[in-house]
Amino acid sequence: MSAAADRSPQAERRDEGLRFYQTGTFAVGGRLLAEHQRTVQSQPRRPSSLTKGHRACQGCGEALGARYALDAALRAAGGRLIAANATGCLEVFSSPYPESSWQLPWIHSLFANAPAVASGIAAALRAKGREDVRVVGQGGDGGTVDIGLACLSGMFERHDDVLYICYDNQAYMNTGVQRSAATPPGARTATTEPLGGHPGNDFGQGKSAPLIALAHEIPYVATATVAELHDLEAKVARAMEIRGPRYLHLLVPCPLGWGSEPSETILIARLAKESGLFPVFEAIDGAIHAVAKIRRQVPVREYLRRQRRYAHLFADGGREDVIDRLQAAADRNIVRFGLLEGSAPLAGDLLGAPAPGELDDLSGAQAP
Amino acid sequence: MSERPFAITLEVGSSRANHTGSWRSERPEYVRRMPPCNAACPAGEDIQGWLYEAEAGGGGYHSAWRALVAVNPLPAVMGHVCFHPCEEACNRLALDEAVGINAVERFLGEEAIRRGWEPPSPAQPSGRRVLVVGSGPAGLSAAWQLALRGHHVTLRERSKQPGGMMRYGIPAYRLPRRTLDAEIERITALGVQIECGQRVGSLAYALQEGAFDAAFLALGADVAHHIDIPGATAARVIDAVAFLHATAEGQAPVLGRRVVVYGGGDTALDAARTAARLGHGAGSLPAPQPLAGAPGAQEDPGGEAPPAPQEPVVVYRRTAERMPAHPQELAEAREEGISFRWLSTIAAARGERLVLERMRLDEQGMPQPTGELEELPADCVILALGEEPDLTPLQGLDGVIGEDGRVAVNEAMMTARPGLFAGGDLIAQERNVAVAVGHGRRAARSIDAYLRGFAMPGEEAPEPVAFADLNPWYFTDAPRQVAPKLARIRRQSTFEEVVLTLAEDSALYEARRCFSCGSCFSCDNCYGVCPDDAVLKPGPDGSPYAIDLDYCKGCGMCAAECPCGAIAMVPEQT
Ligand SMILES: Cc1cc2nc3c(=O)[nH]c(=O)nc-3n(C[C@H](O)[C@H](O)[C@H](O)COP(=O)(O)OP(=O)(O)OC[C@H]3O[C@@H](n4cnc5c(N)ncnc54)[C@H](O)[C@@H]3O)c2cc1C
Ligand SMILES: Cc1ncc(C[n+]2csc(CCOP(=O)(O)OP(=O)(O)O)c2C)c(N)n1
Ligand code: SF4
Ligand code: SF4
Ligand SMILES: [Mg+2]
């Protein structure tokens, strides 16, 4: 599963040939792939941690993302994994009493406290000397970025041995699409109703949970989408090799809240990344280590126009000014994270190590 | 009551009790759609199907070849001479370059010869007897298909050896006879009797005398069109098919030093290239000589200089862009030093010279005379002005020859006379080996139905899969460092006679470039992307997936993310 697994030069050459065909990097599996190139999802007997019969909407990105991520984590943990879940769609659609879709030990407590519950489980396991059992905490963007942030920050700074996964669908979906601090500018939600005829979320608000996690300098922070399974599985596998707090931020389109076609969930996640609006990166010990390059760049318009939450930007003559600002935000990401082939993340940004000059400035400022 | 915790009334159960399939208004269905390469192949090959087999490498080549010869008994021949319209239709063109279908076909055909792969076994003998006249690709293809279906086939051929234009037209430098012989041998190994040196003079008589239940006519078209060149002696004018035929039999005629070929089709180019190979002329072409007395005319310098050796010259009345020959043939001819006199017709012969008249193209692109004349030295003229079939054996068969003097067939390839079928150059507008093989196969299917008393199958033409029906995200384009290699492979399929058959690794690599348009190629995408875990992967790799309709909510993600358009969403009946 890990793309970084050792390979012989012959295997490398064969893969080169295979890439022409289609497989290896993008499709889920393929009859011609070597075992090490196959995803967990392609296995005939994958764990399916979130099994069928759940009540998520048609085409739910969160349901898909949870199975992708937890199956990979289960595989990495040798099947010994406990999950603590925040309140939200993922919890509600998977566990209407007395049914459960979970095929691993799973607990739900409150909206705000999933990171703390996970921390507690990790502490208990440590006390019992059961370090073979691993822990995942998970929740939606509301449960993570807003109400659960204090618990999450505590989990990070205490260095608890938990992988926390945020399923980011950019609003409070379960209660009817209210704005969260992860709702992007320009997007309409039930709580960004027109004040002066502009129903989109404001610019200049909200926060980035991955960058907040990064600022804690925890051992592992990564973003991913449901559109790139190989990347996602490799990141989960890498995170599971590490002990201590780890954070994975997974973009999961929501057909209901975004007003998109259920069949286009993966396409939309892909366009979010390919437009630069959602940077996909990986950071180790507080510094960006790798970014997923844009493969077939698209203007943000291609991403926006498929979602009714942005319909007001295209209706009645359109709001080119807003679209331009969103494009500018994507362009900024592209430069800041070095998303184009051949470019590198900006040095001196908060994400990487400070540039040498900046270091001097800092030490100068500290001198009396 | 079991021991449940206080206030808990229900046993915890799995969500599998909840059949979310009832939410669905559309269901995904696995389909097989027509790939554009298959739709474009005149022989009717299932190209996507055999490429899929070949992709596996190793034992996959054998199954690929079996799939190939189920349709076409001449894959190695085709790999050498086919003009591959499939590659022009290939969806991969929209991403980088077409899959090198023809080169892979040639690899598989040659691999079969090299390894001596056996023909498939024929069906139970039907007890029915079919006469096939003509052993070109049309006749051989029909004979193969009929024999596979258990019918007894007698194939009569006028020439000394079988193969038709593949042996006596297409020059050996483009199609090694060893390849042709090996593929024909396999057809006889299936039980087809080929009787060479047996011209069928009267079909009516042959049918009656042999008590045949049906017949397939594949006489080809080899009666050359002639024109009279005033002043030319018959000894110095020869037609291209006769010239190529004689050369193929090892009896190349003496043409003289300066050969002029008249015509603009592939046959003209083959004749010129063959003449060049026979050593008629070498070196560069002298400038055209304006006629004595015409404006700008110069005196002939006289006989003092040694006669300049000369490559064959092709004279054609229109331009290079408008010549019917395939562009790649033209390029190869040019590479070999053949020269061209465009916009020219032969008006007369005068001693050792031809008088050419310059043409100009009118608005319709038709050549019109200009009255301007020039001369071209020539010892011999090869006429390549088209051919027509010899229909004399069909005399006395009512209605088979139409009022336009041609043999007409219906959808099932049957002539006006029940039980008498025809195909190949004899009836075709487009004359090539692939069309002939396709006709032979279609006719054989019809003959089989006719003999068994079934309805004759029509040829349905489903809409081919377009590039827009695929999900191209999953296909990678050629990384820069590999692109030159690609170009080399393309060249190999184009200049067949110059370059050897593809090496195994290149053939495998080409096969794996196929998108598998319209058919599942087992990439596991549908199995992976379903948010409801409702796609089943029951068998080993390569066996079909299934939709668990108890849980499928009909979101359509599997169909959207299928790289090759092999899943359709169909409305549920409510
Ligand atoms: C010079 C030349 C080059 C060509 N190059 C190519 C090429 O590169 N690629 C391509 O696809 N196509 C090419 N073609 C066209 C291709 O060869 C023909 O379209 C194809 O061979 C037609 O097949 P057929 O079976 O209909 O006829 P033919 O191949 O012409 O076979 C007809 C056979 O019937 C026999 N016959 C005729 N009358 C009788 C009779 N009364 N009794 C018994 N036998 C009889 C003939 O002897 C002959 O063997 C070329 C043709 C020529 C002339
Ligand atoms: C303390 C508290 N406040 C509010 C709620 C109601 N509530 C349940 S889920 C939810 C929104 C969840 O949003 P998010 O975390 O983004 O998950 P999603 O449903 O979008 O996946 C809210 C507001 C609650 N359960 N508890
Ligand atoms: S509302 Fe959105 S997140 Fe919730 S189940 Fe539906 S699609 Fe999934
Ligand atoms: S990609 Fe493959 S299936 Fe599609 S047209 Fe080309 S050869 Fe045929
Ligand atoms: Mg949410």
mmCIF file of N, CA, C and O in Angstrom, chain A residues 18-22 26-31 38 41-44 46 48 51-56 58-59 64 67-68 97-101 263 266 270 274 295-296, chain B residues 8 10-13 15-16 18 20 23 52 55 92 472-476 509 512 521-525 527-533 537 541 548 551 553 555 560-561:
data_model
loop_
_atom_site.group_PDB
_atom_site.id
_atom_site.type_symbol
_atom_site.label_atom_id
_atom_site.label_comp_id
_atom_site.label_asym_id
_atom_site.label_seq_id
_atom_site.Cartn_x
_atom_site.Cartn_y
_atom_site.Cartn_z
ATOM 1 N N LEU A 18 3.643 0.001 -16.995
ATOM 2 C CA LEU A 18 2.263 -0.108 -16.560
ATOM 3 C C LEU A 18 1.576 1.233 -16.507
ATOM 4 O O LEU A 18 0.401 1.334 -16.757
ATOM 5 N N ARG A 19 2.324 2.249 -16.182
ATOM 6 C CA ARG A 19 1.692 3.540 -16.021
ATOM 7 C C ARG A 19 0.998 3.991 -17.312
ATOM 8 O O ARG A 19 0.044 4.729 -17.280
ATOM 9 N N PHE A 20 1.509 3.516 -18.437
ATOM 10 C CA PHE A 20 0.896 3.873 -19.694
ATOM 11 C C PHE A 20 -0.493 3.350 -19.818
ATOM 12 O O PHE A 20 -1.363 3.917 -20.431
ATOM 13 N N TYR A 21 -0.666 2.224 -19.276
ATOM 14 C CA TYR A 21 -1.912 1.511 -19.375
ATOM 15 C C TYR A 21 -2.960 2.310 -18.652
ATOM 16 O O TYR A 21 -3.929 2.765 -19.208
ATOM 17 N N GLN A 22 -2.826 2.560 -17.413
ATOM 18 C CA GLN A 22 -3.669 3.453 -16.650
ATOM 19 C C GLN A 22 -3.379 3.315 -15.186
ATOM 20 O O GLN A 22 -3.555 4.226 -14.420
ATOM 21 N N PHE A 26 -3.390 5.756 -10.115
ATOM 22 C CA PHE A 26 -4.687 6.414 -10.011
ATOM 23 C C PHE A 26 -5.882 5.487 -9.770
ATOM 24 O O PHE A 26 -6.742 5.807 -8.970
ATOM 25 N N ALA A 27 -5.932 4.382 -10.456
ATOM 26 C CA ALA A 27 -7.095 3.522 -10.278
ATOM 27 C C ALA A 27 -6.984 2.769 -8.952
ATOM 28 O O ALA A 27 -5.920 2.689 -8.352
ATOM 29 N N VAL A 28 -8.098 2.235 -8.502
ATOM 30 C CA VAL A 28 -8.134 1.558 -7.201
ATOM 31 C C VAL A 28 -7.235 0.321 -7.212
ATOM 32 O O VAL A 28 -6.489 0.064 -6.277
ATOM 33 N N GLY A 29 -7.328 -0.450 -8.279
ATOM 34 C CA GLY A 29 -6.519 -1.675 -8.333
ATOM 35 C C GLY A 29 -6.126 -1.966 -9.765
ATOM 36 O O GLY A 29 -5.793 -1.056 -10.513
ATOM 37 N N GLY A 30 -6.193 -3.207 -10.144
ATOM 38 C CA GLY A 30 -5.830 -3.584 -11.509
ATOM 39 C C GLY A 30 -5.268 -4.980 -11.499
ATOM 40 O O GLY A 30 -4.418 -5.306 -10.677
ATOM 41 N N ARG A 31 -5.747 -5.785 -12.466
ATOM 42 C CA ARG A 31 -5.357 -7.193 -12.450
ATOM 43 C C ARG A 31 -3.875 -7.360 -12.743
ATOM 44 O O ARG A 31 -3.306 -8.401 -12.482
ATOM 45 N N ARG A 38 -1.070 -2.560 -4.849
ATOM 46 C CA ARG A 38 -2.515 -2.577 -4.737
ATOM 47 C C ARG A 38 -2.970 -1.829 -3.495
ATOM 48 O O ARG A 38 -2.306 -1.842 -2.476
ATOM 49 N N GLN A 41 -8.308 -0.955 -0.541
ATOM 50 C CA GLN A 41 -9.667 -0.995 -1.071
ATOM 51 C C GLN A 41 -9.843 -2.008 -2.196
ATOM 52 O O GLN A 41 -10.947 -2.427 -2.486
ATOM 53 N N SER A 42 -8.757 -2.365 -2.870
ATOM 54 C CA SER A 42 -8.897 -3.308 -3.975
ATOM 55 C C SER A 42 -8.930 -4.760 -3.503
ATOM 56 O O SER A 42 -9.205 -5.660 -4.284
ATOM 57 N N GLN A 43 -8.649 -4.984 -2.229
ATOM 58 C CA GLN A 43 -8.591 -6.362 -1.730
ATOM 59 C C GLN A 43 -9.991 -6.975 -1.667
ATOM 60 O O GLN A 43 -10.919 -6.344 -1.176
ATOM 61 N N PRO A 44 -10.121 -8.198 -2.138
ATOM 62 C CA PRO A 44 -11.446 -8.834 -2.107
ATOM 63 C C PRO A 44 -11.996 -8.935 -0.672
ATOM 64 O O PRO A 44 -13.192 -8.863 -0.473
ATOM 65 N N ARG A 46 -11.353 -6.784 2.007
ATOM 66 C CA ARG A 46 -10.943 -5.596 2.772
ATOM 67 C C ARG A 46 -11.787 -5.521 4.035
ATOM 68 O O ARG A 46 -12.868 -6.127 4.095
ATOM 69 N N SER A 48 -13.714 -3.250 5.284
ATOM 70 C CA SER A 48 -14.997 -2.527 5.224
ATOM 71 C C SER A 48 -15.434 -2.101 6.616
ATOM 72 O O SER A 48 -16.498 -2.483 7.109
ATOM 73 N N THR A 51 -19.599 -0.626 7.073
ATOM 74 C CA THR A 51 -20.210 -1.560 6.126
ATOM 75 C C THR A 51 -21.518 -1.025 5.549
ATOM 76 O O THR A 51 -21.967 0.071 5.887
ATOM 77 N N LYS A 52 -22.112 -1.820 4.669
ATOM 78 C CA LYS A 52 -23.330 -1.410 3.962
ATOM 79 C C LYS A 52 -24.530 -1.310 4.895
ATOM 80 O O LYS A 52 -24.520 -1.826 6.001
ATOM 81 N N GLY A 53 -25.549 -0.630 4.394
ATOM 82 C CA GLY A 53 -26.763 -0.464 5.187
ATOM 83 C C GLY A 53 -26.776 0.837 5.980
ATOM 84 O O GLY A 53 -27.771 1.171 6.618
ATOM 85 N N HIS A 54 -25.683 1.588 5.935
ATOM 86 C CA HIS A 54 -25.677 2.877 6.637
ATOM 87 C C HIS A 54 -26.616 3.842 5.923
ATOM 88 O O HIS A 54 -27.009 3.628 4.778
ATOM 89 N N ARG A 55 -26.941 4.942 6.613
ATOM 90 C CA ARG A 55 -27.984 5.827 6.087
ATOM 91 C C ARG A 55 -27.444 7.132 5.539
ATOM 92 O O ARG A 55 -28.145 8.141 5.526
ATOM 93 N N ALA A 56 -26.198 7.149 5.123
ATOM 94 C CA ALA A 56 -25.670 8.357 4.481
ATOM 95 C C ALA A 56 -26.388 8.583 3.160
ATOM 96 O O ALA A 56 -26.914 7.652 2.554
ATOM 97 N N GLN A 58 -26.998 9.418 -0.843
ATOM 98 C CA GLN A 58 -26.370 8.877 -2.051
ATOM 99 C C GLN A 58 -25.092 9.661 -2.335
ATOM 100 O O GLN A 58 -25.098 10.889 -2.313
ATOM 101 N N GLY A 59 -24.026 8.966 -2.599
ATOM 102 C CA GLY A 59 -22.787 9.628 -3.011
ATOM 103 C C GLY A 59 -22.079 10.361 -1.889
ATOM 104 O O GLY A 59 -21.276 11.270 -2.144
ATOM 105 N N LEU A 64 -17.566 7.432 2.292
ATOM 106 C CA LEU A 64 -16.499 6.837 1.496
ATOM 107 C C LEU A 64 -15.142 7.064 2.160
ATOM 108 O O LEU A 64 -14.338 6.139 2.321
ATOM 109 N N ARG A 67 -14.475 4.867 5.244
ATOM 110 C CA ARG A 67 -14.088 3.483 4.942
ATOM 111 C C ARG A 67 -12.658 3.446 4.409
ATOM 112 O O ARG A 67 -11.854 2.600 4.831
ATOM 113 N N TYR A 68 -12.336 4.370 3.508
ATOM 114 C CA TYR A 68 -10.976 4.433 2.968
ATOM 115 C C TYR A 68 -9.954 4.544 4.103
ATOM 116 O O TYR A 68 -8.989 3.782 4.186
ATOM 117 N N TYR A 97 -29.706 3.477 16.675
ATOM 118 C CA TYR A 97 -29.961 2.356 17.589
ATOM 119 C C TYR A 97 -31.069 1.462 17.071
ATOM 120 O O TYR A 97 -32.080 1.996 16.625
ATOM 121 N N PRO A 98 -30.981 0.179 17.032
ATOM 122 C CA PRO A 98 -29.876 -0.632 17.563
ATOM 123 C C PRO A 98 -28.878 -1.076 16.477
ATOM 124 O O PRO A 98 -28.154 -2.034 16.687
ATOM 125 N N GLU A 99 -28.883 -0.389 15.335
ATOM 126 C CA GLU A 99 -27.995 -0.838 14.255
ATOM 127 C C GLU A 99 -26.657 -0.125 14.300
ATOM 128 O O GLU A 99 -26.599 1.047 14.650
ATOM 129 N N SER A 100 -25.628 -0.830 13.873
ATOM 130 C CA SER A 100 -24.334 -0.183 13.712
ATOM 131 C C SER A 100 -23.697 -0.654 12.412
ATOM 132 O O SER A 100 -23.811 -1.811 12.040
ATOM 133 N N SER A 101 -23.041 0.271 11.737
ATOM 134 C CA SER A 101 -22.321 -0.098 10.509
ATOM 135 C C SER A 101 -20.856 -0.356 10.784
ATOM 136 O O SER A 101 -20.099 -0.634 9.860
ATOM 137 N N SER A 263 -23.130 11.488 -8.104
ATOM 138 C CA SER A 263 -22.136 10.735 -8.878
ATOM 139 C C SER A 263 -20.828 11.506 -9.021
ATOM 140 O O SER A 263 -19.825 10.954 -9.449
ATOM 141 N N ILE A 266 -16.417 12.318 -6.217
ATOM 142 C CA ILE A 266 -14.973 12.160 -6.400
ATOM 143 C C ILE A 266 -14.448 13.203 -7.368
ATOM 144 O O ILE A 266 -13.397 13.813 -7.143
ATOM 145 N N ARG A 270 -11.585 15.972 -6.639
ATOM 146 C CA ARG A 270 -10.429 16.046 -7.535
ATOM 147 C C ARG A 270 -10.233 17.479 -8.029
ATOM 148 O O ARG A 270 -9.114 17.998 -8.033
ATOM 149 N N GLU A 274 -7.155 19.965 -7.934
ATOM 150 C CA GLU A 274 -6.541 20.361 -9.207
ATOM 151 C C GLU A 274 -6.633 21.861 -9.451
ATOM 152 O O GLU A 274 -5.853 22.412 -10.221
ATOM 153 N N ARG A 295 -2.037 17.893 -11.284
ATOM 154 C CA ARG A 295 -1.738 17.060 -12.449
ATOM 155 C C ARG A 295 -2.350 17.638 -13.720
ATOM 156 O O ARG A 295 -1.726 17.692 -14.760
ATOM 157 N N ARG A 296 -3.616 18.044 -13.625
ATOM 158 C CA ARG A 296 -4.273 18.671 -14.787
ATOM 159 C C ARG A 296 -4.995 19.902 -14.260
ATOM 160 O O ARG A 296 -6.143 19.826 -13.832
ATOM 161 N N ILE B 8 -31.933 -1.372 28.244
ATOM 162 C CA ILE B 8 -31.653 -1.649 26.834
ATOM 163 C C ILE B 8 -32.635 -2.717 26.382
ATOM 164 O O ILE B 8 -32.680 -3.806 26.942
ATOM 165 N N LEU B 10 -33.308 -3.560 22.929
ATOM 166 C CA LEU B 10 -33.021 -4.232 21.667
ATOM 167 C C LEU B 10 -31.583 -4.716 21.608
ATOM 168 O O LEU B 10 -30.665 -4.022 22.038
ATOM 169 N N GLU B 11 -31.388 -5.894 21.041
ATOM 170 C CA GLU B 11 -30.050 -6.415 20.789
ATOM 171 C C GLU B 11 -29.386 -5.516 19.745
ATOM 172 O O GLU B 11 -30.018 -5.095 18.780
ATOM 173 N N VAL B 12 -28.097 -5.236 19.919
ATOM 174 C CA VAL B 12 -27.404 -4.447 18.900
ATOM 175 C C VAL B 12 -27.269 -5.294 17.647
ATOM 176 O O VAL B 12 -26.943 -6.481 17.717
ATOM 177 N N GLY B 13 -27.553 -4.674 16.509
ATOM 178 C CA GLY B 13 -27.470 -5.416 15.248
ATOM 179 C C GLY B 13 -26.651 -4.670 14.224
ATOM 180 O O GLY B 13 -26.260 -3.524 14.427
ATOM 181 N N SER B 15 -26.042 -2.828 10.590
ATOM 182 C CA SER B 15 -26.833 -2.018 9.658
ATOM 183 C C SER B 15 -27.175 -2.789 8.392
ATOM 184 O O SER B 15 -27.971 -2.327 7.583
ATOM 185 N N ARG B 16 -26.591 -3.953 8.247
ATOM 186 C CA ARG B 16 -26.937 -4.762 7.073
ATOM 187 C C ARG B 16 -28.413 -5.144 7.052
ATOM 188 O O ARG B 16 -28.938 -5.565 6.020
ATOM 189 N N ASN B 18 -30.596 -3.083 7.210
ATOM 190 C CA ASN B 18 -31.264 -1.943 6.576
ATOM 191 C C ASN B 18 -30.972 -1.937 5.072
ATOM 192 O O ASN B 18 -29.901 -1.548 4.643
ATOM 193 N N THR B 20 -30.789 -0.457 2.027
ATOM 194 C CA THR B 20 -30.856 0.886 1.440
ATOM 195 C C THR B 20 -31.061 0.853 -0.074
ATOM 196 O O THR B 20 -31.208 1.900 -0.697
ATOM 197 N N TRP B 23 -33.824 2.871 -1.836
ATOM 198 C CA TRP B 23 -33.759 4.313 -2.110
ATOM 199 C C TRP B 23 -33.563 4.613 -3.598
ATOM 200 O O TRP B 23 -33.675 5.738 -4.038
ATOM 201 N N TYR B 52 -6.868 -6.856 -24.641
ATOM 202 C CA TYR B 52 -7.048 -7.153 -23.218
ATOM 203 C C TYR B 52 -6.331 -8.455 -22.847
ATOM 204 O O TYR B 52 -5.653 -8.534 -21.826
ATOM 205 N N GLU B 55 -2.507 -7.954 -22.951
ATOM 206 C CA GLU B 55 -1.958 -7.137 -21.870
ATOM 207 C C GLU B 55 -1.334 -7.952 -20.756
ATOM 208 O O GLU B 55 -0.465 -7.483 -20.039
ATOM 209 N N ARG B 92 -7.424 6.829 -27.983
ATOM 210 C CA ARG B 92 -6.199 7.266 -27.330
ATOM 211 C C ARG B 92 -5.563 8.449 -28.080
ATOM 212 O O ARG B 92 -4.742 9.177 -27.501
ATOM 213 N N PRO B 472 -10.964 10.030 -18.398
ATOM 214 C CA PRO B 472 -9.546 10.055 -18.772
ATOM 215 C C PRO B 472 -8.609 10.365 -17.608
ATOM 216 O O PRO B 472 -7.393 10.253 -17.766
ATOM 217 N N TRP B 473 -9.163 10.723 -16.455
ATOM 218 C CA TRP B 473 -8.279 10.991 -15.316
ATOM 219 C C TRP B 473 -7.348 9.809 -15.048
ATOM 220 O O TRP B 473 -6.201 9.956 -14.664
ATOM 221 N N TYR B 474 -7.906 8.622 -15.264
ATOM 222 C CA TYR B 474 -7.164 7.427 -14.875
ATOM 223 C C TYR B 474 -6.106 7.002 -15.879
ATOM 224 O O TYR B 474 -5.367 6.065 -15.633
ATOM 225 N N PHE B 475 -6.087 7.675 -17.031
ATOM 226 C CA PHE B 475 -5.089 7.301 -18.029
ATOM 227 C C PHE B 475 -3.945 8.304 -18.008
ATOM 228 O O PHE B 475 -4.162 9.500 -18.045
ATOM 229 N N THR B 476 -2.764 7.778 -17.967
ATOM 230 C CA THR B 476 -1.591 8.643 -17.905
ATOM 231 C C THR B 476 -1.082 8.907 -19.304
ATOM 232 O O THR B 476 -1.036 8.002 -20.122
ATOM 233 N N TYR B 509 3.894 -3.365 -24.095
ATOM 234 C CA TYR B 509 3.745 -1.983 -23.707
ATOM 235 C C TYR B 509 2.671 -1.293 -24.548
ATOM 236 O O TYR B 509 1.809 -0.582 -24.038
ATOM 237 N N ARG B 512 -0.761 -2.485 -23.533
ATOM 238 C CA ARG B 512 -1.180 -1.911 -22.252
ATOM 239 C C ARG B 512 -1.531 -0.433 -22.347
ATOM 240 O O ARG B 512 -1.980 0.150 -21.372
ATOM 241 N N PHE B 521 -11.989 -3.569 -17.601
ATOM 242 C CA PHE B 521 -10.651 -4.158 -17.639
ATOM 243 C C PHE B 521 -10.123 -4.403 -16.227
ATOM 244 O O PHE B 521 -8.926 -4.407 -16.005
ATOM 245 N N SER B 522 -11.028 -4.582 -15.321
ATOM 246 C CA SER B 522 -10.690 -5.033 -13.965
ATOM 247 C C SER B 522 -9.744 -4.093 -13.232
ATOM 248 O O SER B 522 -8.718 -4.522 -12.732
ATOM 249 N N CYS B 523 -10.119 -2.818 -13.143
ATOM 250 C CA CYS B 523 -9.251 -1.869 -12.445
ATOM 251 C C CYS B 523 -9.670 -1.708 -10.989
ATOM 252 O O CYS B 523 -9.029 -0.974 -10.244
ATOM 253 N N ASP B 524 -10.768 -2.306 -10.583
ATOM 254 C CA ASP B 524 -11.289 -2.232 -9.211
ATOM 255 C C ASP B 524 -11.864 -0.870 -8.829
ATOM 256 O O ASP B 524 -12.203 -0.647 -7.667
ATOM 257 N N ASN B 525 -11.983 0.043 -9.770
ATOM 258 C CA ASN B 525 -12.504 1.361 -9.397
ATOM 259 C C ASN B 525 -13.917 1.281 -8.829
ATOM 260 O O ASN B 525 -14.204 1.852 -7.783
ATOM 261 N N TYR B 527 -15.456 -1.125 -7.453
ATOM 262 C CA TYR B 527 -15.405 -1.811 -6.167
ATOM 263 C C TYR B 527 -14.897 -0.858 -5.084
ATOM 264 O O TYR B 527 -15.389 -0.856 -3.960
ATOM 265 N N GLY B 528 -13.941 -0.019 -5.459
ATOM 266 C CA GLY B 528 -13.363 0.899 -4.479
ATOM 267 C C GLY B 528 -14.245 2.090 -4.167
ATOM 268 O O GLY B 528 -14.405 2.444 -3.011
ATOM 269 N N VAL B 529 -14.828 2.722 -5.171
ATOM 270 C CA VAL B 529 -15.422 4.048 -4.962
ATOM 271 C C VAL B 529 -16.833 4.037 -4.398
ATOM 272 O O VAL B 529 -17.383 5.097 -4.121
ATOM 273 N N CYS B 530 -17.451 2.893 -4.219
ATOM 274 C CA CYS B 530 -18.839 2.886 -3.749
ATOM 275 C C CYS B 530 -18.904 3.271 -2.271
ATOM 276 O O CYS B 530 -18.365 2.569 -1.419
ATOM 277 N N PRO B 531 -19.576 4.375 -1.925
ATOM 278 C CA PRO B 531 -19.663 4.783 -0.517
ATOM 279 C C PRO B 531 -20.511 3.801 0.287
ATOM 280 O O PRO B 531 -20.478 3.825 1.511
ATOM 281 N N ASP B 532 -21.284 2.978 -0.398
ATOM 282 C CA ASP B 532 -22.184 2.065 0.291
ATOM 283 C C ASP B 532 -21.668 0.635 0.313
ATOM 284 O O ASP B 532 -22.398 -0.271 0.698
ATOM 285 N N ASP B 533 -20.445 0.458 -0.093
ATOM 286 C CA ASP B 533 -19.838 -0.870 -0.012
ATOM 287 C C ASP B 533 -20.706 -1.889 -0.751
ATOM 288 O O ASP B 533 -20.817 -3.038 -0.348
ATOM 289 N N LYS B 537 -16.803 -7.984 -5.266
ATOM 290 C CA LYS B 537 -15.703 -8.520 -6.060
ATOM 291 C C LYS B 537 -15.575 -9.980 -5.663
ATOM 292 O O LYS B 537 -14.760 -10.340 -4.835
ATOM 293 N N ASP B 541 -8.956 -11.869 -9.773
ATOM 294 C CA ASP B 541 -8.741 -10.789 -10.725
ATOM 295 C C ASP B 541 -9.232 -11.170 -12.107
ATOM 296 O O ASP B 541 -8.986 -12.276 -12.573
ATOM 297 N N ASP B 548 -24.437 -5.163 -5.479
ATOM 298 C CA ASP B 548 -25.300 -5.681 -4.417
ATOM 299 C C ASP B 548 -26.534 -4.776 -4.354
ATOM 300 O O ASP B 548 -26.525 -3.734 -3.696
ATOM 301 N N TYR B 551 -28.232 -2.976 -1.359
ATOM 302 C CA TYR B 551 -27.652 -1.799 -0.681
ATOM 303 C C TYR B 551 -27.320 -0.640 -1.608
ATOM 304 O O TYR B 551 -27.110 0.470 -1.138
ATOM 305 N N LYS B 553 -27.501 2.480 -3.519
ATOM 306 C CA LYS B 553 -28.461 3.581 -3.471
ATOM 307 C C LYS B 553 -28.591 4.261 -4.830
ATOM 308 O O LYS B 553 -29.365 5.196 -4.988
ATOM 309 N N CYS B 555 -26.167 6.038 -6.502
ATOM 310 C CA CYS B 555 -25.535 7.355 -6.614
ATOM 311 C C CYS B 555 -24.827 7.538 -7.947
ATOM 312 O O CYS B 555 -24.631 8.646 -8.412
ATOM 313 N N ALA B 560 -19.516 6.888 -12.926
ATOM 314 C CA ALA B 560 -18.748 8.101 -13.228
ATOM 315 C C ALA B 560 -17.254 7.846 -13.171
ATOM 316 O O ALA B 560 -16.488 8.435 -13.934
ATOM 317 N N GLU B 561 -16.823 6.982 -12.274
ATOM 318 C CA GLU B 561 -15.383 6.772 -12.102
ATOM 319 C C GLU B 561 -14.860 5.576 -12.881
ATOM 320 O O GLU B 561 -13.660 5.285 -12.827
#
